Amino acid sequence: MHVSEIDTPALVVDLDIFERNLHRVADYAREHALRLRPHSKTHKSVWIGKQQLDLGAAGLTVAKVSEAEVMVEAEPRELLLAFPIIGHAKLARLMEVARRTRVTVALDSVEAARQLSEAATATGVEVGVLAETDVGLGRVGVAPGEPLLELARAIEALPNLRLEGITFYPGHIKSLDVAGLRALGELSKLVGRILEDFRRAGIEVKIVSGGSTPALFHSHEIAGLNEIRPGTYVFNDINTVRSGGCQMEDCAASILATVVSTARPGQMIIDGGSKTFSSDRPTAGEVSFGHLVEAPGARFHKMNEEHGFVDLTEAGREFRIGERVHMIPNHICVAVNLHEKVYGVRGENVEHVWNVEARGKLQ
């Protein structure tokens, strides 16, 4: 299949860049003795999950039970649910996954731990647990210090649970500028203090799980960190570029779209809007929803459901109706979730087409 045969709008992936991204992170993790348990929320693909495992990943990370039900088909040695699982229905399904592979859950409350323990005991399986602490994002996680130690002690006391360590997400570090690097240094000191608290309390911490794609290649600088869970790195996106976490040439995924209208001077309309792209805005700068590869000076500034508005006043060129363009989204994880399939391209040829099996898995 030639790329010209792809109907638009379509999610396309440059396989050369994609494979380079996979190998780069696998090599980095190996070089620095970091367990790599990549988050599948970005690609939502069993095919990609298998490639990550083949390159040495210790397991895979998911956010939802429904994602775990899909990604277990990649036959990971272990699955981490980096999300508190609450409620009988979800836990009953999770226990079925736990019959097939080793399962670990990140949680931040005794109530979540108790529900997980009851489900595991009833099923006759043992489930690993990572006690989650908040290191600055203010989303989930108990405070470091005594609240985290109390949570760990409670987990240890519950039947059929195995305390494996701690987890955190430094999502508040969104750039690698001077302030971001300073924040990384503070994070390293904080993790060091947390681990010292656990040593004094006599609680073993086997896994210290953290990291994010923007700060990915600084993970080895965080004291005691021995596991990373990056997700976006497989494709990368504009927000990762702006954070300093990658370069534009590291962006493997884009939306192939067709110009459908040039009726208004200085503007073109493409056949993709909010149902095709993520509506996430850039982390900084003027409003835009993606980067037009063929004209970096253009501004994708507005979307309706099916229409993308592109301002061409600074584009330096014109476009004709029927012309096809590539738009790199701001946030690729959300964009992938909007598409049923992905076209893997090498040069001008479509080499592989795969389904987004975990698309829409919200429960």
Tab-separated table of C-alpha atoms in Angstrom:
chain	number	residue	atom	x	y	z
A	1	MET	CA	0.000	0.000	0.000
A	2	HIS	CA	1.351	3.435	-0.950
A	3	VAL	CA	0.884	6.353	1.433
A	4	SER	CA	-1.270	8.037	-1.211
A	5	GLU	CA	-3.847	5.267	-0.722
A	6	ILE	CA	-4.421	6.110	2.959
A	7	ASP	CA	-7.801	7.754	3.424
A	8	THR	CA	-7.806	10.816	5.657
A	9	PRO	CA	-7.808	11.867	8.390
A	10	ALA	CA	-5.480	9.096	9.553
A	11	LEU	CA	-2.909	8.517	12.264
A	12	VAL	CA	0.421	7.672	10.653
A	13	VAL	CA	3.688	6.633	12.292
A	14	ASP	CA	7.145	6.915	10.793
A	15	LEU	CA	8.491	3.460	11.627
A	16	ASP	CA	12.140	4.494	11.451
A	17	ILE	CA	11.646	7.197	14.097
A	18	PHE	CA	9.385	4.979	16.181
A	19	GLU	CA	11.907	2.139	16.267
A	20	ARG	CA	14.706	4.553	17.112
A	21	ASN	CA	12.668	5.875	20.055
A	22	LEU	CA	12.030	2.359	21.355
A	23	HIS	CA	15.692	1.368	21.169
A	24	ARG	CA	16.946	4.617	22.648
A	25	VAL	CA	14.906	4.264	25.831
A	26	ALA	CA	15.551	0.527	26.153
A	27	ASP	CA	19.290	1.205	25.863
A	28	TYR	CA	19.113	4.082	28.354
A	29	ALA	CA	17.300	1.958	30.929
A	30	ARG	CA	19.788	-0.874	30.480
A	31	GLU	CA	22.784	1.444	30.734
A	32	HIS	CA	21.582	2.931	34.018
A	33	ALA	CA	20.191	-0.294	35.559
A	34	LEU	CA	16.650	1.037	35.566
A	35	ARG	CA	13.665	-1.287	35.315
A	36	LEU	CA	11.589	-0.149	32.352
A	37	ARG	CA	7.856	-0.713	32.796
A	38	PRO	CA	6.522	1.567	30.016
A	39	HIS	CA	3.041	3.030	30.159
A	40	SER	CA	0.822	1.755	27.360
A	41	LYS	CA	-1.594	4.699	27.656
A	42	THR	CA	0.150	6.325	24.705
A	43	HIS	CA	0.086	3.550	22.122
A	44	LYS	CA	-2.745	1.325	23.485
A	45	SER	CA	-1.428	-1.425	21.212
A	46	VAL	CA	-0.634	-5.066	21.954
A	47	TRP	CA	1.760	-5.107	18.983
A	48	ILE	CA	3.813	-2.236	20.419
A	49	GLY	CA	3.634	-3.668	23.925
A	50	LYS	CA	5.212	-6.880	22.655
A	51	GLN	CA	8.022	-4.904	21.026
A	52	GLN	CA	8.741	-3.093	24.283
A	53	LEU	CA	8.893	-6.404	26.123
A	54	ASP	CA	11.133	-7.934	23.470
A	55	LEU	CA	13.540	-5.031	23.967
A	56	GLY	CA	13.845	-5.779	27.672
A	57	ALA	CA	10.941	-4.084	29.445
A	58	ALA	CA	10.220	-5.756	32.785
A	59	GLY	CA	6.494	-5.418	32.209
A	60	LEU	CA	3.880	-2.907	31.106
A	61	THR	CA	1.970	-0.138	32.869
A	62	VAL	CA	-1.722	0.680	32.375
A	63	ALA	CA	-4.175	3.085	33.973
A	64	LYS	CA	-7.440	1.165	33.798
A	65	VAL	CA	-8.563	-2.424	34.317
A	66	SER	CA	-9.961	-2.491	30.785
A	67	GLU	CA	-6.501	-1.560	29.497
A	68	ALA	CA	-5.019	-4.374	31.571
A	69	GLU	CA	-7.500	-6.801	30.006
A	70	VAL	CA	-6.181	-5.785	26.592
A	71	MET	CA	-2.471	-5.498	27.345
A	72	VAL	CA	-2.276	-8.883	29.071
A	73	GLU	CA	-2.510	-10.274	25.527
A	74	ALA	CA	1.041	-8.981	24.994
A	75	GLU	CA	2.026	-11.631	27.571
A	76	PRO	CA	3.907	-9.308	29.948
A	77	ARG	CA	5.659	-10.862	32.914
A	78	GLU	CA	3.916	-8.262	35.050
A	79	LEU	CA	1.367	-5.469	34.769
A	80	LEU	CA	1.329	-2.322	36.867
A	81	LEU	CA	-1.951	-0.464	37.267
A	82	ALA	CA	-0.770	3.049	38.024
A	83	PHE	CA	-4.179	4.061	39.312
A	84	PRO	CA	-6.199	3.287	42.474
A	85	ILE	CA	-8.763	0.581	41.624
A	86	ILE	CA	-11.996	1.161	43.533
A	87	GLY	CA	-15.193	-0.898	43.447
A	88	HIS	CA	-16.194	-4.553	43.335
A	89	ALA	CA	-16.829	-4.747	39.580
A	90	LYS	CA	-13.399	-3.429	38.605
A	91	LEU	CA	-11.611	-5.519	41.223
A	92	ALA	CA	-13.367	-8.720	40.146
A	93	ARG	CA	-12.153	-8.165	36.577
A	94	LEU	CA	-8.668	-7.299	37.793
A	95	MET	CA	-8.473	-10.580	39.669
A	96	GLU	CA	-9.075	-12.417	36.408
A	97	VAL	CA	-6.085	-10.597	34.949
A	98	ALA	CA	-4.103	-11.525	38.070
A	99	ARG	CA	-4.754	-15.195	37.296
A	100	ARG	CA	-2.843	-14.713	34.038
A	101	THR	CA	0.122	-12.566	35.061
A	102	ARG	CA	1.721	-10.867	38.053
A	103	VAL	CA	-0.250	-7.712	38.927
A	104	THR	CA	0.810	-4.683	40.946
A	105	VAL	CA	-1.433	-1.747	41.858
A	106	ALA	CA	-0.419	1.782	42.819
A	107	LEU	CA	-2.703	3.267	45.472
A	108	ASP	CA	-2.758	6.018	48.079
A	109	SER	CA	-5.361	5.031	50.671
A	110	VAL	CA	-5.999	2.302	53.214
A	111	GLU	CA	-9.528	1.975	51.830
A	112	ALA	CA	-8.238	1.165	48.340
A	113	ALA	CA	-5.752	-1.296	49.848
A	114	ARG	CA	-8.480	-2.964	51.900
A	115	GLN	CA	-10.764	-3.426	48.894
A	116	LEU	CA	-7.867	-4.853	46.885
A	117	SER	CA	-6.958	-7.219	49.724
A	118	GLU	CA	-10.515	-8.511	50.025
A	119	ALA	CA	-10.724	-9.187	46.289
A	120	ALA	CA	-7.320	-10.902	46.211
A	121	THR	CA	-8.144	-13.041	49.248
A	122	ALA	CA	-11.472	-14.113	47.791
A	123	THR	CA	-9.757	-15.095	44.538
A	124	GLY	CA	-6.783	-16.762	46.152
A	125	VAL	CA	-4.127	-14.622	44.436
A	126	GLU	CA	-1.431	-12.308	45.746
A	127	VAL	CA	-1.216	-8.767	44.388
A	128	GLY	CA	1.718	-6.401	44.601
A	129	VAL	CA	1.228	-2.851	45.830
A	130	LEU	CA	3.171	0.372	45.384
A	131	ALA	CA	2.357	3.032	47.978
A	132	GLU	CA	1.931	6.302	46.091
A	133	THR	CA	3.306	9.592	47.351
A	134	ASP	CA	2.801	13.112	46.046
A	135	VAL	CA	6.084	14.815	45.146
A	136	GLY	CA	4.633	18.053	43.814
A	137	LEU	CA	1.883	17.558	41.237
A	138	GLY	CA	-0.949	17.582	43.786
A	139	ARG	CA	-2.978	14.888	42.053
A	140	VAL	CA	-2.838	11.574	43.895
A	141	GLY	CA	-0.467	10.282	46.543
A	142	VAL	CA	-0.144	10.809	50.287
A	143	ALA	CA	2.367	13.261	51.667
A	144	PRO	CA	5.925	12.023	52.196
A	145	GLY	CA	6.921	11.283	55.770
A	146	GLU	CA	4.648	9.687	58.343
A	147	PRO	CA	1.508	9.528	56.110
A	148	LEU	CA	3.441	7.446	53.562
A	149	LEU	CA	4.918	5.210	56.265
A	150	GLU	CA	1.459	4.667	57.773
A	151	LEU	CA	0.100	3.659	54.375
A	152	ALA	CA	2.979	1.225	53.860
A	153	ARG	CA	2.436	-0.366	57.278
A	154	ALA	CA	-1.281	-0.772	56.566
A	155	ILE	CA	-0.538	-2.478	53.235
A	156	GLU	CA	1.920	-4.861	54.885
A	157	ALA	CA	-0.721	-5.884	57.426
A	158	LEU	CA	-3.377	-6.810	54.854
A	159	PRO	CA	-3.682	-10.394	53.593
A	160	ASN	CA	-2.794	-11.320	50.013
A	161	LEU	CA	-1.044	-7.993	49.409
A	162	ARG	CA	2.700	-7.706	48.857
A	163	LEU	CA	4.255	-4.286	49.500
A	164	GLU	CA	6.761	-3.901	46.685
A	165	GLY	CA	7.774	-0.293	47.202
A	166	ILE	CA	6.743	3.255	46.456
A	167	THR	CA	5.704	5.211	43.380
A	168	PHE	CA	5.417	8.843	42.384
A	169	TYR	CA	4.780	10.913	39.270
A	170	PRO	CA	6.799	14.144	38.908
A	171	GLY	CA	4.325	15.682	36.477
A	172	HIS	CA	4.915	19.128	37.946
A	173	ILE	CA	8.299	19.179	36.185
A	174	LYS	CA	7.203	20.178	32.700
A	175	SER	CA	10.425	21.558	31.241
A	176	LEU	CA	14.160	21.083	31.397
A	177	ASP	CA	15.040	24.748	31.771
A	178	VAL	CA	16.922	26.078	34.787
A	179	ALA	CA	13.817	25.894	36.991
A	180	GLY	CA	13.011	22.374	35.813
A	181	LEU	CA	16.511	21.085	36.477
A	182	ARG	CA	16.428	22.704	39.906
A	183	ALA	CA	13.135	20.931	40.606
A	184	LEU	CA	14.717	17.634	39.570
A	185	GLY	CA	17.469	18.220	42.104
A	186	GLU	CA	14.890	18.901	44.820
A	187	LEU	CA	13.009	15.757	43.805
A	188	SER	CA	16.172	13.698	44.181
A	189	LYS	CA	16.697	15.039	47.692
A	190	LEU	CA	13.069	14.326	48.598
A	191	VAL	CA	13.224	10.726	47.362
A	192	GLY	CA	16.438	10.266	49.322
A	193	ARG	CA	14.681	11.461	52.498
A	194	ILE	CA	11.719	9.169	51.828
A	195	LEU	CA	13.978	6.140	51.476
A	196	GLU	CA	15.845	7.073	54.652
A	197	ASP	CA	12.478	7.204	56.459
A	198	PHE	CA	11.741	3.670	55.288
A	199	ARG	CA	15.179	2.414	56.325
A	200	ARG	CA	14.732	3.817	59.822
A	201	ALA	CA	11.261	2.254	60.001
A	202	GLY	CA	12.620	-1.126	58.916
A	203	ILE	CA	10.350	-1.333	55.866
A	204	GLU	CA	11.900	-2.830	52.744
A	205	VAL	CA	11.491	-0.878	49.519
A	206	LYS	CA	12.318	-3.047	46.521
A	207	ILE	CA	10.864	-0.788	43.832
A	208	VAL	CA	11.115	2.985	43.627
A	209	SER	CA	8.974	3.748	40.588
A	210	GLY	CA	8.736	7.143	38.964
A	211	GLY	CA	9.684	9.252	36.039
A	212	SER	CA	7.920	10.840	33.085
A	213	THR	CA	8.753	11.397	29.433
A	214	PRO	CA	9.810	15.092	29.718
A	215	ALA	CA	12.445	14.253	32.366
A	216	LEU	CA	13.035	10.728	31.099
A	217	PHE	CA	16.749	10.939	30.359
A	218	HIS	CA	17.478	12.517	33.744
A	219	SER	CA	15.882	9.616	35.634
A	220	HIS	CA	19.248	8.196	36.693
A	221	GLU	CA	19.972	11.449	38.547
A	222	ILE	CA	17.124	10.846	41.029
A	223	ALA	CA	18.523	9.180	44.137
A	224	GLY	CA	17.197	5.650	44.680
A	225	LEU	CA	14.943	5.564	41.614
A	226	ASN	CA	15.141	2.102	40.045
A	227	GLU	CA	12.058	1.932	37.790
A	228	ILE	CA	10.717	4.259	35.093
A	229	ARG	CA	7.282	4.273	33.416
A	230	PRO	CA	7.470	6.594	30.390
A	231	GLY	CA	4.710	6.409	27.804
A	232	THR	CA	4.843	9.292	25.342
A	233	TYR	CA	8.405	8.513	24.253
A	234	VAL	CA	7.291	5.902	21.705
A	235	PHE	CA	5.803	8.622	19.477
A	236	ASN	CA	6.567	11.964	21.190
A	237	ASP	CA	4.572	15.132	20.481
A	238	ILE	CA	4.750	18.909	20.424
A	239	ASN	CA	4.414	19.319	24.181
A	240	THR	CA	7.334	16.931	24.691
A	241	VAL	CA	9.374	18.971	22.222
A	242	ARG	CA	8.498	22.181	24.057
A	243	SER	CA	9.437	20.618	27.394
A	244	GLY	CA	12.910	19.864	26.091
A	245	GLY	CA	12.316	16.125	26.381
A	246	CYS	CA	12.896	15.468	22.665
A	247	GLN	CA	13.567	17.139	19.335
A	248	MET	CA	11.137	17.636	16.465
A	249	GLU	CA	12.894	14.857	14.545
A	250	ASP	CA	11.944	12.464	17.368
A	251	CYS	CA	8.203	12.874	16.688
A	252	ALA	CA	7.143	9.645	15.004
A	253	ALA	CA	3.374	10.158	14.846
A	254	SER	CA	1.322	12.681	12.925
A	255	ILE	CA	-2.178	13.080	11.567
A	256	LEU	CA	-2.382	12.865	7.799
A	257	ALA	CA	-5.123	15.281	6.698
A	258	THR	CA	-6.522	16.660	3.456
A	259	VAL	CA	-7.090	20.318	2.603
A	260	VAL	CA	-10.833	20.584	1.890
A	261	SER	CA	-11.329	24.361	1.652
A	262	THR	CA	-9.305	27.471	0.840
A	263	ALA	CA	-12.336	29.721	0.375
A	264	ARG	CA	-11.147	32.289	2.879
A	265	PRO	CA	-7.893	34.109	2.001
A	266	GLY	CA	-5.038	33.299	4.355
A	267	GLN	CA	-6.771	30.219	5.720
A	268	MET	CA	-7.272	26.573	4.885
A	269	ILE	CA	-9.588	23.989	6.378
A	270	ILE	CA	-8.409	20.411	6.871
A	271	ASP	CA	-10.613	17.346	7.318
A	272	GLY	CA	-9.880	16.820	10.984
A	273	GLY	CA	-11.040	18.632	14.093
A	274	SER	CA	-11.665	17.859	17.739
A	275	LYS	CA	-12.710	14.273	16.905
A	276	THR	CA	-9.325	13.706	15.252
A	277	PHE	CA	-6.814	15.693	17.312
A	278	SER	CA	-6.360	16.238	20.999
A	279	SER	CA	-7.892	19.488	22.191
A	280	ASP	CA	-4.982	19.911	24.615
A	281	ARG	CA	-3.236	23.230	24.158
A	282	PRO	CA	0.520	23.797	24.251
A	283	THR	CA	2.133	23.959	27.668
A	284	ALA	CA	3.271	27.481	26.741
A	285	GLY	CA	2.939	30.030	23.964
A	286	GLU	CA	0.088	30.972	21.666
A	287	VAL	CA	-2.963	28.798	21.129
A	288	SER	CA	-2.428	26.018	18.610
A	289	PHE	CA	-3.445	22.376	18.305
A	290	GLY	CA	-0.539	21.002	16.349
A	291	HIS	CA	2.508	21.585	14.177
A	292	LEU	CA	2.077	21.611	10.403
A	293	VAL	CA	5.103	19.758	9.052
A	294	GLU	CA	4.805	21.196	5.542
A	295	ALA	CA	4.619	24.798	6.813
A	296	PRO	CA	5.934	25.336	10.359
A	297	GLY	CA	4.918	28.979	10.253
A	298	ALA	CA	1.224	28.099	9.875
A	299	ARG	CA	-0.979	28.106	12.966
A	300	PHE	CA	-3.593	25.431	13.653
A	301	HIS	CA	-5.569	27.719	15.900
A	302	LYS	CA	-9.170	26.493	15.941
A	303	MET	CA	-11.202	23.293	15.681
A	304	ASN	CA	-14.793	22.257	15.257
A	305	GLU	CA	-15.701	18.578	15.438
A	306	GLU	CA	-14.670	17.788	11.837
A	307	HIS	CA	-12.959	20.989	10.714
A	308	GLY	CA	-9.435	22.171	11.424
A	309	PHE	CA	-8.757	25.897	10.919
A	310	VAL	CA	-5.202	26.675	9.814
A	311	ASP	CA	-4.000	30.294	9.613
A	312	LEU	CA	-1.608	30.618	6.666
A	313	THR	CA	-0.673	34.296	6.975
A	314	GLU	CA	2.803	33.357	8.253
A	315	ALA	CA	3.066	30.038	6.427
A	316	GLY	CA	5.213	31.303	3.578
A	317	ARG	CA	3.320	29.221	1.030
A	318	GLU	CA	-0.152	28.401	-0.252
A	319	PHE	CA	-2.021	25.104	-0.293
A	320	ARG	CA	-4.459	23.740	-2.835
A	321	ILE	CA	-7.658	21.781	-2.275
A	322	GLY	CA	-6.912	18.062	-2.146
A	323	GLU	CA	-3.341	18.536	-0.933
A	324	ARG	CA	-2.384	16.267	1.965
A	325	VAL	CA	-0.512	17.523	5.005
A	326	HIS	CA	0.936	16.129	8.240
A	327	MET	CA	0.015	17.664	11.594
A	328	ILE	CA	1.900	16.634	14.748
A	329	PRO	CA	-0.516	16.884	17.699
A	330	ASN	CA	0.269	18.655	20.954
A	331	HIS	CA	-0.649	15.567	22.978
A	332	ILE	CA	-0.320	12.291	21.135
A	333	CYS	CA	-1.795	10.057	23.889
A	334	VAL	CA	-5.257	11.567	23.504
A	335	ALA	CA	-5.009	11.669	19.712
A	336	VAL	CA	-4.223	7.937	19.545
A	337	ASN	CA	-7.307	7.201	21.642
A	338	LEU	CA	-9.445	8.876	18.951
A	339	HIS	CA	-8.301	6.551	16.165
A	340	GLU	CA	-9.213	2.942	15.444
A	341	LYS	CA	-6.073	2.067	13.523
A	342	VAL	CA	-2.559	3.288	12.862
A	343	TYR	CA	-0.624	3.226	9.595
A	344	GLY	CA	3.059	2.426	9.988
A	345	VAL	CA	4.967	4.070	7.150
A	346	ARG	CA	8.516	3.580	5.943
A	347	GLY	CA	9.406	5.997	3.186
A	348	GLU	CA	6.434	6.135	0.822
A	349	ASN	CA	5.127	2.676	1.682
A	350	VAL	CA	2.666	1.540	4.340
A	351	GLU	CA	4.525	-1.354	5.921
A	352	HIS	CA	2.192	-2.249	8.777
A	353	VAL	CA	-1.336	-1.360	9.897
A	354	TRP	CA	-2.402	-2.102	13.454
A	355	ASN	CA	-5.528	-1.628	15.539
A	356	VAL	CA	-5.659	0.518	18.669
A	357	GLU	CA	-7.058	-2.324	20.779
A	358	ALA	CA	-7.234	-0.375	24.052
A	359	ARG	CA	-8.972	2.604	22.451
A	360	GLY	CA	-11.798	3.933	24.610
A	361	LYS	CA	-11.002	1.620	27.523
A	362	LEU	CA	-12.118	3.875	30.354
A	363	GLN	CA	-13.413	1.509	33.028
